[in-house]
Coordinates of C-alpha atoms in Angstrom, one line a residue:
X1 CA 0.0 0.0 0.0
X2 CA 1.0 3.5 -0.4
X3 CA -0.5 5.8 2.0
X4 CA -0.1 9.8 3.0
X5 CA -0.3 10.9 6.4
X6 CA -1.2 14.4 7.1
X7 CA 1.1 15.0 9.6
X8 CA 0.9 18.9 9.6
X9 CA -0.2 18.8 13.5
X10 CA 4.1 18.2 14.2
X11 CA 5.1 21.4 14.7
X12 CA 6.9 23.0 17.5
X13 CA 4.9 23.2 21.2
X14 CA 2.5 20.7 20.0
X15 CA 0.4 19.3 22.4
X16 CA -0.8 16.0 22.7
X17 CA -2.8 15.5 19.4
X18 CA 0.5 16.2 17.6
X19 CA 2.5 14.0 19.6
X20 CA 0.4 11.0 19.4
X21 CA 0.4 11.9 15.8
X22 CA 4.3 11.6 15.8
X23 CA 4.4 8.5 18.1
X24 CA 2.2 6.5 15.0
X25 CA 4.1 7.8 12.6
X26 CA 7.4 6.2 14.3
X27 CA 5.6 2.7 14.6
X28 CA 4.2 2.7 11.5
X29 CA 7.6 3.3 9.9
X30 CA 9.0 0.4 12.4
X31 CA 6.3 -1.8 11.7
X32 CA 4.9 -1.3 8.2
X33 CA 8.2 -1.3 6.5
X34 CA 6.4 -3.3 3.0
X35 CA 4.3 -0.2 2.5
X36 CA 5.3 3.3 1.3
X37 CA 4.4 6.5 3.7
X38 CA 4.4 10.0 2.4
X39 CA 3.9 12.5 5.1
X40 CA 2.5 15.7 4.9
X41 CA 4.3 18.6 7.0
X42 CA 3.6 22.0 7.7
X43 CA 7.7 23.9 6.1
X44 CA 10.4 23.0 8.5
X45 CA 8.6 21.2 10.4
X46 CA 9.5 17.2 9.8
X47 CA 11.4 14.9 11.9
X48 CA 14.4 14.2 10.8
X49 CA 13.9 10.5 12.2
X50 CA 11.2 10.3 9.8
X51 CA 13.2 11.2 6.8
X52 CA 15.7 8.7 7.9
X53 CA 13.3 5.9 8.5
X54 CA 12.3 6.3 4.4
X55 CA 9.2 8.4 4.3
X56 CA 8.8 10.6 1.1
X57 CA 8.6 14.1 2.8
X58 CA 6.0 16.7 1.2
X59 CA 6.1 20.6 2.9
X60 CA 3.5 22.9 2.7
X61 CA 2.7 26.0 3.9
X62 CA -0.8 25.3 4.4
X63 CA -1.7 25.3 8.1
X64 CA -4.8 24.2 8.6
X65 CA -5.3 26.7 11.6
X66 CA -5.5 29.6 8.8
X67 CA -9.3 29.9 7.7
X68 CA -10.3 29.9 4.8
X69 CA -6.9 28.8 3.0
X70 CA -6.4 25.9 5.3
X71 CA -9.7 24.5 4.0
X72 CA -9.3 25.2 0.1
X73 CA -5.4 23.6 0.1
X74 CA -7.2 20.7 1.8
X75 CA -10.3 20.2 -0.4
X76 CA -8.5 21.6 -3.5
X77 CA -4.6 21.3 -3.6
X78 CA -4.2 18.1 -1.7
X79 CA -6.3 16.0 -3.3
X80 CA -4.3 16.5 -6.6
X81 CA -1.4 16.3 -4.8
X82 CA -2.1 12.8 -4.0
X83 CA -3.5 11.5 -6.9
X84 CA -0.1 12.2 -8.9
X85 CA 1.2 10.3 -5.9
X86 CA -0.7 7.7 -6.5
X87 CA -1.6 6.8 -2.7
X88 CA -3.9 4.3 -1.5
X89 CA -4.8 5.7 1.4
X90 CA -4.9 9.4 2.6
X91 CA -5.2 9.3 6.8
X92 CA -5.8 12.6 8.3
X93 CA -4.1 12.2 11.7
X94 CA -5.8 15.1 13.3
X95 CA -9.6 15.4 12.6
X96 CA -9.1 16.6 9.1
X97 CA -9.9 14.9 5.4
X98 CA -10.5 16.6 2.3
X99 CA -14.8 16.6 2.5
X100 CA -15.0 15.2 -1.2
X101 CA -15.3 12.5 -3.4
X102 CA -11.8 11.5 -4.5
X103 CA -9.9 8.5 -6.0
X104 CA -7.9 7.5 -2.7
X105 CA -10.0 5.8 0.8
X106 CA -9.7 8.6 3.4
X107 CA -9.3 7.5 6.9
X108 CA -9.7 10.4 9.8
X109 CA -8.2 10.1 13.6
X110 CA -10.8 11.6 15.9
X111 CA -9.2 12.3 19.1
X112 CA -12.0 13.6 20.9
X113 CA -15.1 15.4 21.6
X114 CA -14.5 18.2 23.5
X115 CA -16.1 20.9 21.3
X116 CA -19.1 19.2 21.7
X117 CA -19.4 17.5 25.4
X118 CA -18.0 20.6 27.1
X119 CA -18.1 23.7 24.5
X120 CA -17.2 26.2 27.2
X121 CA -14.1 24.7 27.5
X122 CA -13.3 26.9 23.3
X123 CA -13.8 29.9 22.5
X124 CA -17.0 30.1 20.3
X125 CA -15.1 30.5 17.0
X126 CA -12.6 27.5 17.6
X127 CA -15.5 25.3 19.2
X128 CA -17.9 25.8 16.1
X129 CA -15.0 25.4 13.6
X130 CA -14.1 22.1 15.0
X131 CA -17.8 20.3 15.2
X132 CA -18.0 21.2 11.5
X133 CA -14.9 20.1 11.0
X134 CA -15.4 16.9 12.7
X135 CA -18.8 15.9 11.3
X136 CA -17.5 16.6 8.0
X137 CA -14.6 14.5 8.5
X138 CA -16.6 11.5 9.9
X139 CA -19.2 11.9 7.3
X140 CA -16.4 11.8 4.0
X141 CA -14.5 9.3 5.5
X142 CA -14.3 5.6 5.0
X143 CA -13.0 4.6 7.9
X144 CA -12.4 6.5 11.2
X145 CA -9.8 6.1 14.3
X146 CA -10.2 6.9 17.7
X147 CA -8.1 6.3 21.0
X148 CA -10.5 5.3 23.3
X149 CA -14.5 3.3 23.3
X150 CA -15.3 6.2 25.6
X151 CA -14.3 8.4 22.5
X152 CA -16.0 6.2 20.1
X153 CA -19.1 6.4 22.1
X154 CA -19.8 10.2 22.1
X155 CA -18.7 10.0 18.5
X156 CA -21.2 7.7 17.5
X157 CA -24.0 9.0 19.8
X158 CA -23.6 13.0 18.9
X159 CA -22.5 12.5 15.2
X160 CA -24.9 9.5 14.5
X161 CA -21.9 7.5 13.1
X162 CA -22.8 4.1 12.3
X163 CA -20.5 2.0 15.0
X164 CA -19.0 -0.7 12.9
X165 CA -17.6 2.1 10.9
X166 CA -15.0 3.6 13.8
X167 CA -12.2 1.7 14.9
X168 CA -10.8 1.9 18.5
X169 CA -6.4 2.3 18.3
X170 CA -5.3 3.5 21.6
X171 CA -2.3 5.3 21.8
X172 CA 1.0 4.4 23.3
X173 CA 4.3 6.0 25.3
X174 CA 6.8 7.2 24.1
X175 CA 9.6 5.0 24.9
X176 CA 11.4 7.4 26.6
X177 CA 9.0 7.4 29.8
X178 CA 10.4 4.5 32.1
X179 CA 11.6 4.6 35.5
X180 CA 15.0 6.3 36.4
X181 CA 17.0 3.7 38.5
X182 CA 17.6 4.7 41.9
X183 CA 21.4 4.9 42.0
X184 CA 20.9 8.1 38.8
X185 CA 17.8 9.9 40.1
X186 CA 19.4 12.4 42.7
X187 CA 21.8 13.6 39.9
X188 CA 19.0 14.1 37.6
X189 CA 17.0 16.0 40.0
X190 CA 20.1 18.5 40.6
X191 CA 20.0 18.9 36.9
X192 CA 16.5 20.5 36.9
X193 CA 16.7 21.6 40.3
X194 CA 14.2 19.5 41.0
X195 CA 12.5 19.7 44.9
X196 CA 12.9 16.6 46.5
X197 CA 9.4 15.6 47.0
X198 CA 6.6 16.6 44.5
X199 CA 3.1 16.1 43.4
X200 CA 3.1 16.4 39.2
X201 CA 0.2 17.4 36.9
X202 CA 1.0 17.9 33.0
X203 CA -1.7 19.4 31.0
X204 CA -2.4 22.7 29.2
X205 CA -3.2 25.5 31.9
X206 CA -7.3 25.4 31.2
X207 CA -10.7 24.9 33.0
X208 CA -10.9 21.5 31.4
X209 CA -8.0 20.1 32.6
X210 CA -9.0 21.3 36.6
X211 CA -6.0 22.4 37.7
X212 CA -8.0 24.4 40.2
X213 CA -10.0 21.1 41.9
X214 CA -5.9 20.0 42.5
X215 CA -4.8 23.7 43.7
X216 CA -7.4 23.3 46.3
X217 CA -6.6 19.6 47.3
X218 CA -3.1 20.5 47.6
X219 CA -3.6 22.9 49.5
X220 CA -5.8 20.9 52.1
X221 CA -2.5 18.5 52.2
X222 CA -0.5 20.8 53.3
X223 CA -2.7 22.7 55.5
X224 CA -3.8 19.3 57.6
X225 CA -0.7 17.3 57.5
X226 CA 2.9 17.5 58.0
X227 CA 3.4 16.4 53.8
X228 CA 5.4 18.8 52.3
X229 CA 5.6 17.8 48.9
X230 CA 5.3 20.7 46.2
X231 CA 3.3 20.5 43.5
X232 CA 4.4 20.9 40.0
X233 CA 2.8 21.7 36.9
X234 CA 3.5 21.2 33.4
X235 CA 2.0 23.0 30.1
X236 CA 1.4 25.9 28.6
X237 CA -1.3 28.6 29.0
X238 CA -4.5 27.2 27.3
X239 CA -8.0 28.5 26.6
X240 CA -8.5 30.8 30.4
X241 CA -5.3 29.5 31.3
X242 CA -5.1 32.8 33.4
X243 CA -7.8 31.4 35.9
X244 CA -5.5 28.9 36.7
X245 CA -2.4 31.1 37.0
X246 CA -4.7 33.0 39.3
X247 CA -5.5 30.4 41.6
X248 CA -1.9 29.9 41.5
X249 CA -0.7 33.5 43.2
X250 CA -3.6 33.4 45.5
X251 CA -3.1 30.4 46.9
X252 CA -1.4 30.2 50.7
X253 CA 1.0 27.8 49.6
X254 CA 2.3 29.5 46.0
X255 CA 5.7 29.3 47.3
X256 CA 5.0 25.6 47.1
X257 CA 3.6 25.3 43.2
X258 CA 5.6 25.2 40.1
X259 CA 4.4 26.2 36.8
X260 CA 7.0 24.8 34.1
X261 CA 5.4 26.2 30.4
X262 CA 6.0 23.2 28.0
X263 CA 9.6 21.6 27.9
X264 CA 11.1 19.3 25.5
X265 CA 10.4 15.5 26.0
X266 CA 13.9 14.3 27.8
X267 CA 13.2 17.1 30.3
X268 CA 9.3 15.7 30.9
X269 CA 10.6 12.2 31.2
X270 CA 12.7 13.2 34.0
X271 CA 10.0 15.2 35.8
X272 CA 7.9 12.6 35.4
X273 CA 9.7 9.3 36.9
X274 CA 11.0 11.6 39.5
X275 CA 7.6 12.8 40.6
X276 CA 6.3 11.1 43.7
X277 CA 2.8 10.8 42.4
X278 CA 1.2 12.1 39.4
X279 CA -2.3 13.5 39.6
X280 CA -5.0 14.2 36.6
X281 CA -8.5 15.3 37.5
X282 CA -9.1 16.2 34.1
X283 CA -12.7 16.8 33.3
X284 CA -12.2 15.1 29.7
X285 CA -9.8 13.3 28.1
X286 CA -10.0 12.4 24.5
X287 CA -7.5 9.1 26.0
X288 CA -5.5 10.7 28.5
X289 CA -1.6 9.9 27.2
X290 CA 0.3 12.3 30.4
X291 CA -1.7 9.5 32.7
X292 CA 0.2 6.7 30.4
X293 CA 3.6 8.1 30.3
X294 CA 3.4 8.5 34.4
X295 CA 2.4 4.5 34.7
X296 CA 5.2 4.1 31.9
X297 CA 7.9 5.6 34.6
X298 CA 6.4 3.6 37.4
X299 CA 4.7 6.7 39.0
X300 CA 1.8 6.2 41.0
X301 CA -1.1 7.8 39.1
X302 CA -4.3 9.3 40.8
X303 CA -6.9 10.7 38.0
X304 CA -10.3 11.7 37.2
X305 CA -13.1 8.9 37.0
X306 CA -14.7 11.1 34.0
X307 CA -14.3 10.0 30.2
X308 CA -11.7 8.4 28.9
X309 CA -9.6 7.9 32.2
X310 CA -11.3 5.1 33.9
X311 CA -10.4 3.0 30.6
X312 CA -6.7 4.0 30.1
X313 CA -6.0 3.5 34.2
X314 CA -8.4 1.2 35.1
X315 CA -7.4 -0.9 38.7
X316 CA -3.8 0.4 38.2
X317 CA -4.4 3.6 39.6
X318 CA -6.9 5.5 41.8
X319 CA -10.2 7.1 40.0
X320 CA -11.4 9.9 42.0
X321 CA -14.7 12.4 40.7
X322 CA -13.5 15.1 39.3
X323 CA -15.3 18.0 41.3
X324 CA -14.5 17.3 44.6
X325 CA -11.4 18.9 46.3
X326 CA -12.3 16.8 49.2
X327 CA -12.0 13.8 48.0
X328 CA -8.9 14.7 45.8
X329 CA -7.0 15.8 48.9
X330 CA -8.1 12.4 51.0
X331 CA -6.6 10.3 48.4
X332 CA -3.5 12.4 48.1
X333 CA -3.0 12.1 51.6
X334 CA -3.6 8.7 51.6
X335 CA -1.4 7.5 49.4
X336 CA 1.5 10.3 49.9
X337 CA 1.3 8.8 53.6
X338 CA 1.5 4.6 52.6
X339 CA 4.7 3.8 50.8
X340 CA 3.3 0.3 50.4
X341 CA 0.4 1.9 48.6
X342 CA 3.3 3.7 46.7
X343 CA 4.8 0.6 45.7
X344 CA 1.7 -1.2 44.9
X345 CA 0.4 1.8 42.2
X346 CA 4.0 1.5 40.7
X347 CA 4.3 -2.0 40.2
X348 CA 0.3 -2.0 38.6
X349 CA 1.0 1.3 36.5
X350 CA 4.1 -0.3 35.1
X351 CA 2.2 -3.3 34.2
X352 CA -0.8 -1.8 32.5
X353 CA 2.0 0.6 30.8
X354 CA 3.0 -2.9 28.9
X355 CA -0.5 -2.9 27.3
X356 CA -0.1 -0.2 24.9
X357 CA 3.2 -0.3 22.7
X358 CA 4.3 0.4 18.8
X359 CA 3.8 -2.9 17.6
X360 CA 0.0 -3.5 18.5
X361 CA -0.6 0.4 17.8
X362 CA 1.0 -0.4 13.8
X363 CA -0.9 -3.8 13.5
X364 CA -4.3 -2.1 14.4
X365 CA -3.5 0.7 12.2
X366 CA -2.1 -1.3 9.1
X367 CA -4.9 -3.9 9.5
X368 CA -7.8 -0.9 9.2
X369 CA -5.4 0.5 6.0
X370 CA -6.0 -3.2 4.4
X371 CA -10.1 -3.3 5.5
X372 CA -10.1 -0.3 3.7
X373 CA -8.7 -0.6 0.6
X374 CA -10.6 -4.0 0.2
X375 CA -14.0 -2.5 0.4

């Protein structure tokens, strides 16, 4: 098969759609080696890894965050783009397809549905733009990915997809994220002047993510016991990321909270296995991939039982609701305070880690490439 991934969601600061975008592109290169990939990048912005591994590299400066040109190089330019290339199959690896009839099988990655299940969370513009965007893409396509059932669920129920048409691909770790051994992690934590005992949270600054539900907690910690862990968190300024900046100065224990802005993956990994416990009370998660890289270290994970979490963690970390700082804080406390509980979330993160790698993630994929091109 030749296929073209539309991989113009790599780009520098990407978040999470555009990583998990870059992880499938790696395994597919591993793991599909009998096929040819092109890849689709916005100027400058490909992997050199990628060129290496053989992929035919096409750069454009058509970013698809630029309305209206984003959508007429898609529906317009693309299309004859890859019918000189001949491809089999075009796969849109973040919500995007062209929305027309054409000669190659389209295949879309859905990552979530945020615009629609909590619309407050965009501004009105974005939000819009990306239901259109999304029911378009579902509708044209032939077959369509998504990480999670929880994600495949709201995607058939609001978009009135028929089920046996969506496929369910979890994503995977990078690599990278596994645990520091003992005898190495003081000297890494000198390196980033790490504190020596810390809670972690890694997430774009916004209202989704409820950074403020884990201010609070935290700050119940340290107020009723003698924990003094710190609490660091990772990402950049999102949609009303100021809210949670905000909470952030107010807050009787800001001398206690860290806010790193996004740093480059070497730097996350360390953070990450050195963290003491990880925490995510995000309100929705298209699959949740910061909760994955933290079991992937052996970091005990604690995380929202809302969407797609309860899946991804399931028994091998502790599901807490989302909107209650009281119950956030009690479980903090409780395991912060139980080293065996410690252990025990370790040794079950690490495990359930095991269950998403490369190899399955490339099978799945390359197996929905050859149901496609069949029908």
């Amino acid at each position: 098969m030749k296929v073209c991934l539309d991989l113009r969601c790599i780009r520098p600061g990407m978040t999470g759609v555009g990583v998990s975008a870059l992880h499938m592109a790696r395994a597919l290169l591993q793991y599909g080696r009998r096929h040819e990939f092109i890849g689709i990048f916005l100027a400058g912005c490909a992997p050199e890894d990628l060129k290496e591994s053989g992929m035919k590299i096409i750069e454009t400066n058509a970013d698809y965050q630029r309305h209206p040109a984003g959508e007429f190089w898609l529906n317009l330019t693309l299309p004859r783009i890859l019918k000189k290339e001949s491809v089999d199959i075009c796969h849109g690896a973040a919500f995007l397809i062209p929305w027309r009839k054409t000669s190659f099988k389209k295949i879309v990655s859905i990552h979530d549905m945020i615009a629609f299940r909590f619309p407050h969370t965009y501004s009105k513009t974005f939000g819009n733009y990306i239901k259109c965007a999304t029911r378009l893409s579902a509708r044209f396509s032939n077959r369509i990915i998504v990480p999670s059932e929880n994600t495949k669920t709201d995607l058939v129920k609001i978009c009135q997809i028929p089920p046996d048409k969506v496929d369910v691909v979890p994503h995977f770790a990078d690599p990278f994220f596994q645990p520091i051994p003992h005898t190495e992690r003081e000297s890494h934590r000198a390196l980033l002047n790490l504190p020596p005992k810390y809670i972690l949270n890694v997430g774009a600054l916004e209202p989704r993510k409820n950074q403020t539900v884990l201010i609070k907690a935290f700050e119940m910690m340290r107020s009723e016991t003698n924990l003094t862990h710190h609490l660091l968190l990772v990402g950049g300024k999102g949609y009303r990321g100021d809210e949670i900046l905000d909470a952030i100065s107010r807050s009787p224990h800001a001398a206690s909270i860290r806010h790193f802005t996004r740093v480059d993956i070497l730097h996350l990994y360390t953070i990450c296995a050195l963290a003491d416990l990880f925490v995510f009370p995000s309100h929705y998660e298209g699959f949740g991939l910061p909760a994955l890289e933290a079991m992937a270290c052996g970091t005990p994970v604690i995380a929202a039982k809302a969407a797609s979490l309860p899946e991804i963690v399931a028994d091998a970390g502790v599901l807490v609701p989302p909107h209650s700082p009281r119950q956030l804080a009690d479980e903090m406390i409780n395991a912060l305070s139980n080293q065996e509980k410690l252990v025990s979330l370790s040794e079950k993160g690490l495990a359930r880690a095991k269950a998403f790698t490369p190899e399955r993630t490339a099978a799945a994929l390359l197996a929905i490439y050859e149901k496609a091109c069949i029908r």
